[in-house]
CSV table of C-alpha atoms and ligand atoms in Angstrom, one decimal:
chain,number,residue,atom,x,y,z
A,23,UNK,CA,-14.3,29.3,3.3
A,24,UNK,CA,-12.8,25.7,4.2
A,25,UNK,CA,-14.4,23.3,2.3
A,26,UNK,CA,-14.5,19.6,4.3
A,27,UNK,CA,-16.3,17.9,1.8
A,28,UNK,CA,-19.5,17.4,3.8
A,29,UNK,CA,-22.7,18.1,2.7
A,30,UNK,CA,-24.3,21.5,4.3
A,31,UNK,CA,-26.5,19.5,6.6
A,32,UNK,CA,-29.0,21.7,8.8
A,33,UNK,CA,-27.3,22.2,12.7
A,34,UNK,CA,-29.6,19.3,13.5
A,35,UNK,CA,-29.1,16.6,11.5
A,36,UNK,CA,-25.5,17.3,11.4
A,37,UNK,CA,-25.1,14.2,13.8
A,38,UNK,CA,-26.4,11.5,11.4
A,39,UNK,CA,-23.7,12.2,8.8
A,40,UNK,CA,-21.4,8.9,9.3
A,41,UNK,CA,-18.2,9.7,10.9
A,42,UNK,CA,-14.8,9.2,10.0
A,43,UNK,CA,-12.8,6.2,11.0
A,44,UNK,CA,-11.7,6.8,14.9
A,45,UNK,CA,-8.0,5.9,15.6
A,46,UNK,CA,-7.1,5.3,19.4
A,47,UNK,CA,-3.5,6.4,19.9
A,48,UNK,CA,-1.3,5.8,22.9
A,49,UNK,CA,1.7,7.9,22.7
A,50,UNK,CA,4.0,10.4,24.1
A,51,UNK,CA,3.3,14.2,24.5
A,52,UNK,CA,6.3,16.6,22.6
A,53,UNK,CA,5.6,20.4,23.4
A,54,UNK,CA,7.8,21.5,20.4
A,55,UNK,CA,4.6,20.1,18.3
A,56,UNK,CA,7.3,18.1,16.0
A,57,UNK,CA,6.3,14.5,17.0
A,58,UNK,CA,4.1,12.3,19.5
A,59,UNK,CA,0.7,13.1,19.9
A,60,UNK,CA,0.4,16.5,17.7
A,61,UNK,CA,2.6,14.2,15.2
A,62,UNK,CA,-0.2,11.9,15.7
A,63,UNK,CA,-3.5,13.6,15.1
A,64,UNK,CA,-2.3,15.7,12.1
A,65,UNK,CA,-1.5,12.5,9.7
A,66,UNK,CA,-4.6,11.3,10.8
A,67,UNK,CA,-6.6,14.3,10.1
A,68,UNK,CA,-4.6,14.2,6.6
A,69,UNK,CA,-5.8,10.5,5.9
A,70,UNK,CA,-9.7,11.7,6.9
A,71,UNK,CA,-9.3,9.6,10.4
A,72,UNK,CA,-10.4,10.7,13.6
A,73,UNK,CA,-7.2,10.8,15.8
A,74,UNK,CA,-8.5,10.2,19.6
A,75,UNK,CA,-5.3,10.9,21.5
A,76,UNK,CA,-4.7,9.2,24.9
A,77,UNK,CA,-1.5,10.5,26.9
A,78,UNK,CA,1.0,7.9,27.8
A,79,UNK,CA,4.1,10.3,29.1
A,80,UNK,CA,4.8,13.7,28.7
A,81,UNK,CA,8.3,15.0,27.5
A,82,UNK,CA,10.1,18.3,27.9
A,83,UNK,CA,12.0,19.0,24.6
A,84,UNK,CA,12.4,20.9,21.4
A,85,UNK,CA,13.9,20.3,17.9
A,86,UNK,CA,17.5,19.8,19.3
A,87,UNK,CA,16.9,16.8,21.5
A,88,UNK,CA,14.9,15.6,24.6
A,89,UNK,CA,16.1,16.8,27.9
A,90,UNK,CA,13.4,14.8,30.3
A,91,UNK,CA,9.7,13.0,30.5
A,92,UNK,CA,7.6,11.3,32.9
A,93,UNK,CA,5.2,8.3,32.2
A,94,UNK,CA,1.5,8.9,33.1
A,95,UNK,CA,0.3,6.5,36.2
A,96,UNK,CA,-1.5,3.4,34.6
A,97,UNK,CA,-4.8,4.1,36.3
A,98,UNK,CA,-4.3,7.7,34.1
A,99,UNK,CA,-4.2,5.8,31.0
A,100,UNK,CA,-6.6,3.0,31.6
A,101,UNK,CA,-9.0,5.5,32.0
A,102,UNK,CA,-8.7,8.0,29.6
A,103,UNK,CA,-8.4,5.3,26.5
A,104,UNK,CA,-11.4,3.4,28.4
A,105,UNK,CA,-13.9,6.7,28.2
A,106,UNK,CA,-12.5,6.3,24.3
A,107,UNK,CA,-13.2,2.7,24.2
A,108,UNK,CA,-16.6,2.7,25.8
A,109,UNK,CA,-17.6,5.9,23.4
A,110,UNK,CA,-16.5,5.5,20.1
A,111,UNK,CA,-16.1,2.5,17.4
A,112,UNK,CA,-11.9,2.2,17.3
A,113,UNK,CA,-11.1,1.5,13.8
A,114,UNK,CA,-7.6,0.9,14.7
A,115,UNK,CA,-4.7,1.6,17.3
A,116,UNK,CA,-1.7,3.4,17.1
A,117,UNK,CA,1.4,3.0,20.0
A,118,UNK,CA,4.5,5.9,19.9
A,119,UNK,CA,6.0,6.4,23.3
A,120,UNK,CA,4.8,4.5,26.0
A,121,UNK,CA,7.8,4.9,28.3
A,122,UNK,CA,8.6,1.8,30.6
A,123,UNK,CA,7.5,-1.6,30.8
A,124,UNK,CA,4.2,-1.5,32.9
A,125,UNK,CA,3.2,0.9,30.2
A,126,UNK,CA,3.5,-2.0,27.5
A,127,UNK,CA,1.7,-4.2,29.6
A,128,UNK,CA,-1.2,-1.7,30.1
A,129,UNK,CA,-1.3,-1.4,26.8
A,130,UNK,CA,-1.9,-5.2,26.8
A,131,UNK,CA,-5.0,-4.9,29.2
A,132,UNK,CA,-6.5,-2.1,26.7
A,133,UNK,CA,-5.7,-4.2,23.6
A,134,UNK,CA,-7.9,-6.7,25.3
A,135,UNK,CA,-10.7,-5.2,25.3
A,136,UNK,CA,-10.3,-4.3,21.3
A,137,UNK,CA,-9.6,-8.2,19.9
A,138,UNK,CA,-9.4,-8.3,16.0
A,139,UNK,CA,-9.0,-4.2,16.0
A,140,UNK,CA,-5.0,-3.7,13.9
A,141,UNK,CA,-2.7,-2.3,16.0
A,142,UNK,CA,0.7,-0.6,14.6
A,143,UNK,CA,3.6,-0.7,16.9
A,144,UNK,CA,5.7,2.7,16.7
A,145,UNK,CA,8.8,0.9,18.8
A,146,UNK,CA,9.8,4.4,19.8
A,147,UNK,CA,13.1,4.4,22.4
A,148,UNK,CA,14.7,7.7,21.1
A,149,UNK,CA,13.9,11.0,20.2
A,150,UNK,CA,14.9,12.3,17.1
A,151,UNK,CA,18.3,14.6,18.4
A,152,UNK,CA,19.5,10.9,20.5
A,153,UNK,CA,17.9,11.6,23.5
A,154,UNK,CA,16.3,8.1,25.6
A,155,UNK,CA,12.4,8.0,25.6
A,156,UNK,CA,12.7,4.7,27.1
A,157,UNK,CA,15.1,1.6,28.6
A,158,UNK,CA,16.2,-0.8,26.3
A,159,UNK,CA,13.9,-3.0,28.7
A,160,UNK,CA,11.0,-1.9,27.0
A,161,UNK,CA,11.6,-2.3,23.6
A,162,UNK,CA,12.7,-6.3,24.8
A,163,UNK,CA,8.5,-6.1,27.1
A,164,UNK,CA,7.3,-4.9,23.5
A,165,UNK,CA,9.3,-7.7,21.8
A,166,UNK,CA,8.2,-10.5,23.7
A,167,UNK,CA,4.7,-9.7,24.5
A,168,UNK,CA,2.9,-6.5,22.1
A,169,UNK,CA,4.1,-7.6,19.3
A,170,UNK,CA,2.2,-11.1,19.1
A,171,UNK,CA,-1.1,-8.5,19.6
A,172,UNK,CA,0.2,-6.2,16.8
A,173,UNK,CA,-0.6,-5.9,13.2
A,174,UNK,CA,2.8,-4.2,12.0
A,175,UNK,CA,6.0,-3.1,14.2
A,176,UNK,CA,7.9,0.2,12.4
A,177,UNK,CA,11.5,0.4,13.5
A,178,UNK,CA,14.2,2.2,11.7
A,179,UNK,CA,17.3,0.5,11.5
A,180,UNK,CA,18.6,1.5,14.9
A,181,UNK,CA,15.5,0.6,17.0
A,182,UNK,CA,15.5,-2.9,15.2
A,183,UNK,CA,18.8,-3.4,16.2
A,184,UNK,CA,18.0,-3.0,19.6
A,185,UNK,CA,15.3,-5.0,19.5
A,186,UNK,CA,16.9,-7.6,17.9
A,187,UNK,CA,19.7,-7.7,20.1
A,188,UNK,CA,22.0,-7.1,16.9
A,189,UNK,CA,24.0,-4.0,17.5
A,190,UNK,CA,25.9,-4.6,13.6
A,191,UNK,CA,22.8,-5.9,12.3
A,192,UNK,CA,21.5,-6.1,8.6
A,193,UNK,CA,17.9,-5.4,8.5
A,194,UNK,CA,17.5,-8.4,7.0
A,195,UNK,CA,19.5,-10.1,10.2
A,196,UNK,CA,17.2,-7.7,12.5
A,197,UNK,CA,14.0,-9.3,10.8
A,198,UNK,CA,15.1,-12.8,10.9
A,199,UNK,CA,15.5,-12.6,14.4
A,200,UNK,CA,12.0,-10.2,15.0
A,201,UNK,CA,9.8,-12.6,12.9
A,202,UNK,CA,9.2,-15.0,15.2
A,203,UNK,CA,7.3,-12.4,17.3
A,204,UNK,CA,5.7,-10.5,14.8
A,205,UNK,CA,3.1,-11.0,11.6
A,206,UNK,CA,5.1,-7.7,9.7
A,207,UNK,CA,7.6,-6.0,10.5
A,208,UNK,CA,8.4,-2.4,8.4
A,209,UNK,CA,12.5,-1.6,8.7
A,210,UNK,CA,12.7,1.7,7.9
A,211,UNK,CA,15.9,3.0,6.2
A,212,UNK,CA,16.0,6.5,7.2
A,213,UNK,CA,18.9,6.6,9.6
A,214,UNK,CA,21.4,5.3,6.6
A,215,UNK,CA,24.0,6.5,4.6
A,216,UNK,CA,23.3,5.3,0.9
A,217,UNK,CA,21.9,8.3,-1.1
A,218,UNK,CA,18.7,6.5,-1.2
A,219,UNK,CA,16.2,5.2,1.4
A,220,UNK,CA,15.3,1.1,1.4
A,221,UNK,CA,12.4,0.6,3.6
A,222,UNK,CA,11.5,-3.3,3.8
A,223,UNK,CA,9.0,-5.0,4.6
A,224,UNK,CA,8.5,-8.5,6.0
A,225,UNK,CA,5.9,-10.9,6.2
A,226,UNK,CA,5.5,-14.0,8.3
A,227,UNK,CA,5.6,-16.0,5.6
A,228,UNK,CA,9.3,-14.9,4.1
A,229,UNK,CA,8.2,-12.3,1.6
A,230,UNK,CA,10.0,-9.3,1.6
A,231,UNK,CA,8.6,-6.0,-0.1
A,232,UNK,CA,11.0,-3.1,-0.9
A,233,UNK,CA,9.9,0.3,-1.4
A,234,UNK,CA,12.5,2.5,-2.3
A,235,UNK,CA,13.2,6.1,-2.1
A,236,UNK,CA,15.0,9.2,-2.6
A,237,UNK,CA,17.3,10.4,0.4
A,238,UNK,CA,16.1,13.5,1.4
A,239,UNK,CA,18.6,16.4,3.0
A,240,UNK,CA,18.4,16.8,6.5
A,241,UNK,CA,17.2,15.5,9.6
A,242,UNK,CA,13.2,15.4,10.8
A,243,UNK,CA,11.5,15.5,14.0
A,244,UNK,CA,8.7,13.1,14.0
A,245,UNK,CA,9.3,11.1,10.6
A,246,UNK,CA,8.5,7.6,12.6
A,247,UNK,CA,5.4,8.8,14.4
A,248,UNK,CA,4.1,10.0,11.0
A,249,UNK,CA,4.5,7.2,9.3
A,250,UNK,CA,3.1,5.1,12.0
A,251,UNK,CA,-0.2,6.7,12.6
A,252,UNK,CA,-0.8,7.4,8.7
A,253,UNK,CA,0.0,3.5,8.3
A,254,UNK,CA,-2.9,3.0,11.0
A,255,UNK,CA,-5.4,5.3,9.7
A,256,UNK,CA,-5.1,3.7,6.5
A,257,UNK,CA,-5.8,0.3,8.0
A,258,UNK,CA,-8.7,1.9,10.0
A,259,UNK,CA,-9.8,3.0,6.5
A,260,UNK,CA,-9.5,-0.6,5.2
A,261,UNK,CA,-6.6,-0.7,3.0
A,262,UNK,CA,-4.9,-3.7,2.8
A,263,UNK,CA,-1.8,-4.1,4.7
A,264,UNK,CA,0.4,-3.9,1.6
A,265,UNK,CA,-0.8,-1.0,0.0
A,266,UNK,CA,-1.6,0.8,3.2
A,267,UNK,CA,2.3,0.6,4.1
A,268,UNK,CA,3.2,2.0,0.3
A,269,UNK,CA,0.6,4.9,1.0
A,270,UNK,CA,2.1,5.7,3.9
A,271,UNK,CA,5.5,6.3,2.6
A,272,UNK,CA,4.9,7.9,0.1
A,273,UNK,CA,3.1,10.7,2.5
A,274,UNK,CA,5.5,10.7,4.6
A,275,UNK,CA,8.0,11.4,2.3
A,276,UNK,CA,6.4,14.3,0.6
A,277,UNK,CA,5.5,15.6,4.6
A,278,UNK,CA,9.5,15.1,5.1
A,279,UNK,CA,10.1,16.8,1.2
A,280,UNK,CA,8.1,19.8,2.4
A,281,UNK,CA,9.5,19.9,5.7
A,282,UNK,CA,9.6,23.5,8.3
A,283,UNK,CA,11.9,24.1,10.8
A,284,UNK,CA,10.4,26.1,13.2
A,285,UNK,CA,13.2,25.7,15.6
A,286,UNK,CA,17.1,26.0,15.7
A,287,UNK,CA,17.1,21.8,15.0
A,288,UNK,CA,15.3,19.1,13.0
A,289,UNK,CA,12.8,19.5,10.5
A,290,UNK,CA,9.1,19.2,11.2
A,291,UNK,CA,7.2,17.1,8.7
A,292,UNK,CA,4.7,19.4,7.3
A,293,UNK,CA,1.7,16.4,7.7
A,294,UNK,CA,-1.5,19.3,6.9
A,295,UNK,CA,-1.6,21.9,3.8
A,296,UNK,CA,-1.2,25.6,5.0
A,297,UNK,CA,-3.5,27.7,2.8
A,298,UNK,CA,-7.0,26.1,3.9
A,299,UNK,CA,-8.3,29.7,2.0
B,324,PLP,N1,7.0,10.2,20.6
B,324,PLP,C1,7.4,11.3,21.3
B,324,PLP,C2,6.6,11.8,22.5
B,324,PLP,C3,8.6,11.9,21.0
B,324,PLP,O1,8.9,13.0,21.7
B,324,PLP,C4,9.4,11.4,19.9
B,324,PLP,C5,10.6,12.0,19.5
B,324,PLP,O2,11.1,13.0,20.0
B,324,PLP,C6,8.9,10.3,19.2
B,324,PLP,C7,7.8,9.8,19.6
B,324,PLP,C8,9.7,9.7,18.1
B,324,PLP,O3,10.0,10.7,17.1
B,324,PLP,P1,10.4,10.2,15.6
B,324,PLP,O4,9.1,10.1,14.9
B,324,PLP,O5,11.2,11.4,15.2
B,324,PLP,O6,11.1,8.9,15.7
């Protein structure tokens, strides 16, 4: 028998019981179940959030890389986060792939029609194994006009580079340069060699905050979108932005620590326990 933690309410009155936080998220579907949307939905269901996934491209790949993807038609996407928007309270919004540049700026025309809700910026432009999810031309249309909606951007090293135009960059040169667009800005440090993992975060105001971690063996399919959508659902869930980035770390590390690999490539982040019994 599952236990969920909710009272045994009669069939019903089941519907009064309040519901969990509901986070919107706009990203990319991956049919090897590694990242994107199913990447999505299980760290959400992990932080007790309601994940309510809206498809912005779909991708043929598995663990080893990508091999193609199409973007959904704007009018798709409009509509299917609209029936979310005009059903459910959205605690908070979470981008992964959105694929080319019209799709940043109809994430724009949703975001509208949400002012105040946080909003974390996955800048996703590769897969895991290399492959391109996106142009470069995107990441600069995210630059220069998501991130003044966003909350948080989450770039690993590489993507920041890109975004900052830096190809030798520093992360601390990356953020410099990204600041000016964004309130806070998480570099990840996963794609290093040093045998541990500096993940830094900036603020507007020239703080910096390091959280710092062991290297773990291996390479994962999915890390950034977990970390992402556990960063939003803890937002949604009202944590402040501070300790809501530490929490999210630190899951996503032990998801990475007790990784699978259900294919013949990267590791899966296992985001859900197994034995529910
Ligand atoms: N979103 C989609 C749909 C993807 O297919 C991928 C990678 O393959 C990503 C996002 C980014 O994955 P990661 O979290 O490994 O950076």
């Amino acid at each position: 028998m599952i236990d969920f933690g909710l009272p045994d309410y009669p069939r019903s009155t089941a519907r009064l019981a309040p519901s969990r936080p509901v986070v919107l998220c706009l990203s990319g579907h991956d049919p090897s179940g590694g990242a994107g949307l199913q990447a999505d939905i299980e760290a959400l269901l992990a932080q007790c959030c309601h994940a309510a996934p809206a498809v912005t491209a779909l991708t043929v790949q598995d663990t080893v890389d990508v091999s193609d993807f199409r973007v959904l038609d704007r009018d798709w996407v409009l509509a299917q986060a609209h029936a979310v928007i005009a059903d459910m309270p959205v605690a908070a919004v979470k981008l992964g792939m959105l694929g080319s540049v019209e799709m940043v700026d109809t994430v724009l025309m949703i975001m509208d029609k949400l002012p105040g809700v946080p909003l974390v910026c996955d800048p996703v432009l590769r897969a895991g194994g290399g492959g391109a999810l996106g142009k470069e031309d995107v990441g600069f249309a995210m630059r220069e006009r998501l991130f003044a909606v966003s909350t948080i951007a989450t770039p690993n090293l590489p993507e920041a580079r890109i975004l900052a135009e830096l190809p030798e960059g520093s992360a601390d040169q990356c953020a410099e340069k990204l600041l000016p667009y964004i309130e806070h800005l998480l570099i990840t440090g996963g794609h290093g060699d040093e045998s541990e993992v500096h993940n830094r975060l900036y603020l507007r105001d020239g703080s910096r905050h390091d959280f710092t971690c062991a290297r773990l063996p291996g390479s994962y399919h999915g890390s950034g979108c977990t970390l992402a959508s556990t960063l939003a659902g803890r937002l949604a869930l009202g944590q402040d932005l501070i300790g809501a980035v530490k929490t999210a770390l630190d899951y996503t590390w032990r998801t990475l620590r007790d990784a699978e690999q259900p294919g013949r490539g990267q590791f899966v982040p296992r985001r859900l326990p197994l034995d529910f019994s």
